[in-house]
Coordinates of C-alpha atoms in Angstrom, one line a residue:
X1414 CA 14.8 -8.2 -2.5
X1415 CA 11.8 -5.4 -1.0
X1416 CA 12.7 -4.3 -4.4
X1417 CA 10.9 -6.6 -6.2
X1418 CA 7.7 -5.6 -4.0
X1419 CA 8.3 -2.2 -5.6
X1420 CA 7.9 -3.0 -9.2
X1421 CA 4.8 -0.9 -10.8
X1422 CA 1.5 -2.9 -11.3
X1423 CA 1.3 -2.5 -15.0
X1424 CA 4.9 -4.2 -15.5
X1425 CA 2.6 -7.3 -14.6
X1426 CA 1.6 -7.1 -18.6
X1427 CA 5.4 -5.8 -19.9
X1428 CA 6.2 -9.4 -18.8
X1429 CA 8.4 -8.0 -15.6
X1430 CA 7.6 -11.5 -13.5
X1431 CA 9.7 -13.5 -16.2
X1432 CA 12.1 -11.0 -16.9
X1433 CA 13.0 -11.4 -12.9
X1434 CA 12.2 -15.2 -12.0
X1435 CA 16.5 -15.4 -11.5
X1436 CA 15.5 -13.2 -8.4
X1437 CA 12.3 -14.7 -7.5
X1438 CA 14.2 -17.9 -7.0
X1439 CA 16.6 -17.0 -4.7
X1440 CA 13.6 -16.4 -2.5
X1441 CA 12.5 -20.0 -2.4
X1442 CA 12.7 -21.9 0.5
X1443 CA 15.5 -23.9 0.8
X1444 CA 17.1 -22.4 -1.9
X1445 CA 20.9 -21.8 -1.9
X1446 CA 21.9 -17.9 -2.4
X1447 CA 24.1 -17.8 -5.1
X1448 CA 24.6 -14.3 -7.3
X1449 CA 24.1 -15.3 -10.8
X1450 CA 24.8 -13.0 -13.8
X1451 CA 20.9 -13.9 -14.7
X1452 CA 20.1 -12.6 -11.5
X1453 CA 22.8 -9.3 -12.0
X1454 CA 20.9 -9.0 -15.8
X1455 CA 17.6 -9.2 -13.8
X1456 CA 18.1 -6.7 -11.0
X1457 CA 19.1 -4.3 -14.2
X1458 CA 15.9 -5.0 -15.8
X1459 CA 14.0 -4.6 -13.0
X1460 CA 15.7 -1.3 -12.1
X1461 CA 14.7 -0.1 -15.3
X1462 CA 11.3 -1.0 -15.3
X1463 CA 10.6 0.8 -12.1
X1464 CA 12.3 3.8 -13.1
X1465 CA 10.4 4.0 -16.5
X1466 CA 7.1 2.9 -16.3
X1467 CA 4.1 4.9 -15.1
X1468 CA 3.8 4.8 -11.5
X1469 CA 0.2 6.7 -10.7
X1470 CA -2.7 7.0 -13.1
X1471 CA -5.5 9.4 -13.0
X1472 CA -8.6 9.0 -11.3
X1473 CA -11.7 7.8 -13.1
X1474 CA -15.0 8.7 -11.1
X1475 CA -16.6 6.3 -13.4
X1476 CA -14.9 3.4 -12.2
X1477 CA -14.7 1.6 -8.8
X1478 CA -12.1 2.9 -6.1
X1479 CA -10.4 0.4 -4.1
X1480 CA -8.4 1.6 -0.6
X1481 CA -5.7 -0.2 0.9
X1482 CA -4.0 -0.2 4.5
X1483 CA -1.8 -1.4 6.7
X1484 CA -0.3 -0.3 10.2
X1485 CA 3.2 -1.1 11.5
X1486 CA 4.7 -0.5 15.2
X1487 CA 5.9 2.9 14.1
X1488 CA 4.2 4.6 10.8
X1489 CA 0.7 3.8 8.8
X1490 CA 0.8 3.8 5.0
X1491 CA -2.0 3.3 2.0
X1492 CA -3.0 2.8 -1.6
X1493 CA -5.6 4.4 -3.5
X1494 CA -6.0 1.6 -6.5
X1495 CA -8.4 1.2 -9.4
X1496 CA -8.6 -1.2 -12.2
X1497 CA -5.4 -2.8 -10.1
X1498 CA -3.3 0.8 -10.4
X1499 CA -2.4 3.3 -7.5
X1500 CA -3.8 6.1 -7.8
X1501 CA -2.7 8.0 -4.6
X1502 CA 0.2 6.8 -1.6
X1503 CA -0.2 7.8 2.1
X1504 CA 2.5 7.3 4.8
X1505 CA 2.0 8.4 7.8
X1506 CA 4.4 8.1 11.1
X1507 CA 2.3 7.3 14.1
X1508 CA 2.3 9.9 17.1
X1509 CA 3.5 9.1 20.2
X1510 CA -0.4 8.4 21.5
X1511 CA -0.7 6.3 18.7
X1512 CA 2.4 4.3 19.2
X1513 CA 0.1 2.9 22.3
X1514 CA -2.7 2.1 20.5
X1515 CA -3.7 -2.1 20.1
X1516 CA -3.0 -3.6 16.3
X1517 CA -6.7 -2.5 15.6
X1518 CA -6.1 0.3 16.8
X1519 CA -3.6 1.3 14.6
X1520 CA -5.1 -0.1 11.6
X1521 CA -8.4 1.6 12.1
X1522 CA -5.8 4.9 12.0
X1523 CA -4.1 3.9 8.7
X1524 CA -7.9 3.9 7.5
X1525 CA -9.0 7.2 8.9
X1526 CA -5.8 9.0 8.0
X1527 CA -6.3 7.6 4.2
X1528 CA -9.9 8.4 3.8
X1529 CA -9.0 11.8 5.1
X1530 CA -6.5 12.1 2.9
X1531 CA -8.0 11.0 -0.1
X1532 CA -11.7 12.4 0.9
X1533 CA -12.1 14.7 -2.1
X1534 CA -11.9 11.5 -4.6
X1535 CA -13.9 8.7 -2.2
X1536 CA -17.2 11.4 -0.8
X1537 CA -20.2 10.0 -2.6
X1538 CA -18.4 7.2 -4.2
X1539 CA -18.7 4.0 -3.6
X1540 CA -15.6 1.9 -2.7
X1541 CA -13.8 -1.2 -0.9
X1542 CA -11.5 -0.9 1.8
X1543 CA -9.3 -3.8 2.1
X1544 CA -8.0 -4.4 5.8
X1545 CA -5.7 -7.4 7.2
X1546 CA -7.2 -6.9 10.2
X1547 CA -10.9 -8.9 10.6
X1548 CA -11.9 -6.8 14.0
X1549 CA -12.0 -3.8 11.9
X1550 CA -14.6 -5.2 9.3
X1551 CA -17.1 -5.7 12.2
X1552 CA -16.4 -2.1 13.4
X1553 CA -19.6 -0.3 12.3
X1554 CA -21.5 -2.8 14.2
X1555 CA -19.6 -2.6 17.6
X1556 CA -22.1 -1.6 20.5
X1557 CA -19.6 -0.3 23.1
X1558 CA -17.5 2.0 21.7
X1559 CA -14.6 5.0 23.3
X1560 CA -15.2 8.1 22.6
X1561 CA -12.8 8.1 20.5
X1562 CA -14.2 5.2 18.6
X1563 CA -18.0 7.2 18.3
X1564 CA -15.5 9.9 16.7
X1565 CA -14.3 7.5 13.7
X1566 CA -17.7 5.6 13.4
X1567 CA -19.2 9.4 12.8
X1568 CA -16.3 10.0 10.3
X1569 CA -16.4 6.5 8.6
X1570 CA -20.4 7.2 8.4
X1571 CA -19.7 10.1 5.6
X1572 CA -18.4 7.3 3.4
X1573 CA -20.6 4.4 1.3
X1574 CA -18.1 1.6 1.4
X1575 CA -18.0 -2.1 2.2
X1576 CA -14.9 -3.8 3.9
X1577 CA -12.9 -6.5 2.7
X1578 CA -10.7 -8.6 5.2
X1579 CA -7.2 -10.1 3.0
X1580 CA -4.1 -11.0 4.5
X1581 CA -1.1 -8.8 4.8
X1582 CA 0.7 -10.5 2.0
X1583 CA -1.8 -9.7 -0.5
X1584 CA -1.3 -5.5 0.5
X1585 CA 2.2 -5.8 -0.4
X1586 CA 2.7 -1.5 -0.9
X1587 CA 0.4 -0.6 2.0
X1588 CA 2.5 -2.8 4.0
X1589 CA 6.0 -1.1 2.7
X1590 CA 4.3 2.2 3.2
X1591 CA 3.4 1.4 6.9
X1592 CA 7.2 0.2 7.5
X1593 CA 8.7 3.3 5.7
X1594 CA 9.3 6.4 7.8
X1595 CA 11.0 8.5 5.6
X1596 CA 8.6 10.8 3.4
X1597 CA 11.4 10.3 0.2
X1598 CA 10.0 7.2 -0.6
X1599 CA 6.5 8.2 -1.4
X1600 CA 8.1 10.9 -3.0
X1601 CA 10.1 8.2 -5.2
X1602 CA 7.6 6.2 -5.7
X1603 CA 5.0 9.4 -7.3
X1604 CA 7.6 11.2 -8.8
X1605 CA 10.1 9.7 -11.2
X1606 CA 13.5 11.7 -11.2
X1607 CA 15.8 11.2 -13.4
X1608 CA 18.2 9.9 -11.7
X1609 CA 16.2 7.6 -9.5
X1610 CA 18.2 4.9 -12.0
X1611 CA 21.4 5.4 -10.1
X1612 CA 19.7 6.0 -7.1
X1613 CA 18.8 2.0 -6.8

C-alpha cells in the first residue's frame, strides 16, 4: 500500500484516485482485506502511472517555491514543490550525533540539510517551509539558544521565508523520504528506468 503514497502529483488530474479507489478501500477502517481482480487491475494501473508520468518539473523563478520536511529516528528527507509538483528530493541518513538529537532537533536538520541542498534555487526567493513540528515555527524568535542553534538561526537568516506548521499526514513524500535509507529510491523516484515497471 506505501505505493499508493508514491503516485506522481499530476496523476491527481489523469484521474489516478478513481482508477485505484479498489485499493484505497482496503485501507478503510474496519474493512475486510480481500484481493479483488479490481484491486489486481488497479495495482496495474497504478504501476503504470508511476512509471510513465513525469516525476520532477523544472524550476520556475517566477513562481512561488514551497519546501517540505520531515525527520524520522534514523534518516531526514524533503520536497522542493511548486504549483503542487516536486521539483527536487532530499534524503538524508542522520549521523550518529544526530541520531541523539530531540524530534525538533531532528526536524530543524531535515530543514537545514534541504535549504543547503537546494540553496542555489531558494537564495533571494521568497518561499514557505512547511514543518509538522510547531516548536520549529517559533524558532527565529527563541532567546536562549546552543551554539549550535545561533549556527542555524545565522544560516536560516540568508533565507526570506515564512513557516507553515501542517501535520505529518499532509507531507506524505517528505515523510517516505525521512523513513527511506537507501539512496535508490530517490534515485527511482527522479529517474524513470525502463524497467522500473518490473521493478514494482
Amino acid at each position: 500500500m506505501e505505493l499508493l503514497g508514491q503516485a506522481p502529483e499530476n496523476a491527481v488530474h489523469q484521474g489516478i484516485f478513481e482508477i485505484v479507489n479498489p485499493l484505497t478501500d482496503l485501507l478503510r477502517k474496519n474493512q475486510k482485506w480481500e484481493w479483488t481482480v479490481a484491486c489486481d487491475d488497479a495495482f496495474r494501473s497504478l504501476k503504470q502511472a508511476i512509471s510513465s508520468q513525469p516525476v520532477l518539473k523544472l524550476p520556475q523563478f517566477d513562481k512561488p517555491f514551497e519546501v517540505q520536511v520531515d525527520a524520522s529516528d534514523r534518516a531526514l528527507g524533503g520536497v522542493l514543490v511548486q504549483d503542487k509538483h516536486p521539483v527536487a528530493f532530499e534524503s538524508h541518513k542522520l549521523k550518529d550525533a544526530e541520531l541523539r538529537y530531540s524530534t525538533h532537533e531532528k526536524e530543524m536538520t531535515a530543514v537545514i540539510h534541504c535549504l543547503e541542498a537546494w540553496r542555489h534555487y531558494l537564495l533571494g526567493m521568497k518561499f514557505t517551509v512547511f514543518t509538522d513540528n510547531v516548536t520549529n515555527t517559533y524558532f527565529k524568535t527563541h532567546q536562549k539558544l546552543s551554539p549550535k542553534q545561533v549556527r542555524w538561526q545565522e544560516f536560516l537568516g540568508e533565507f526570506d521565508f515564512e513557516w507553515v506548521h501542517g501535520p505529518g499526514k499532509h507531507n506524505d513524500v517528505a515523510d517516505a523520504l525521512s523513513r527511506k535509507l537507501v539512496e535508490e529510491y530517490v534515485a527511482a523516484l527522479t529517474v524513470v528506468k525502463s524497467d522500473f515497471l518490473d521493478q514494482i
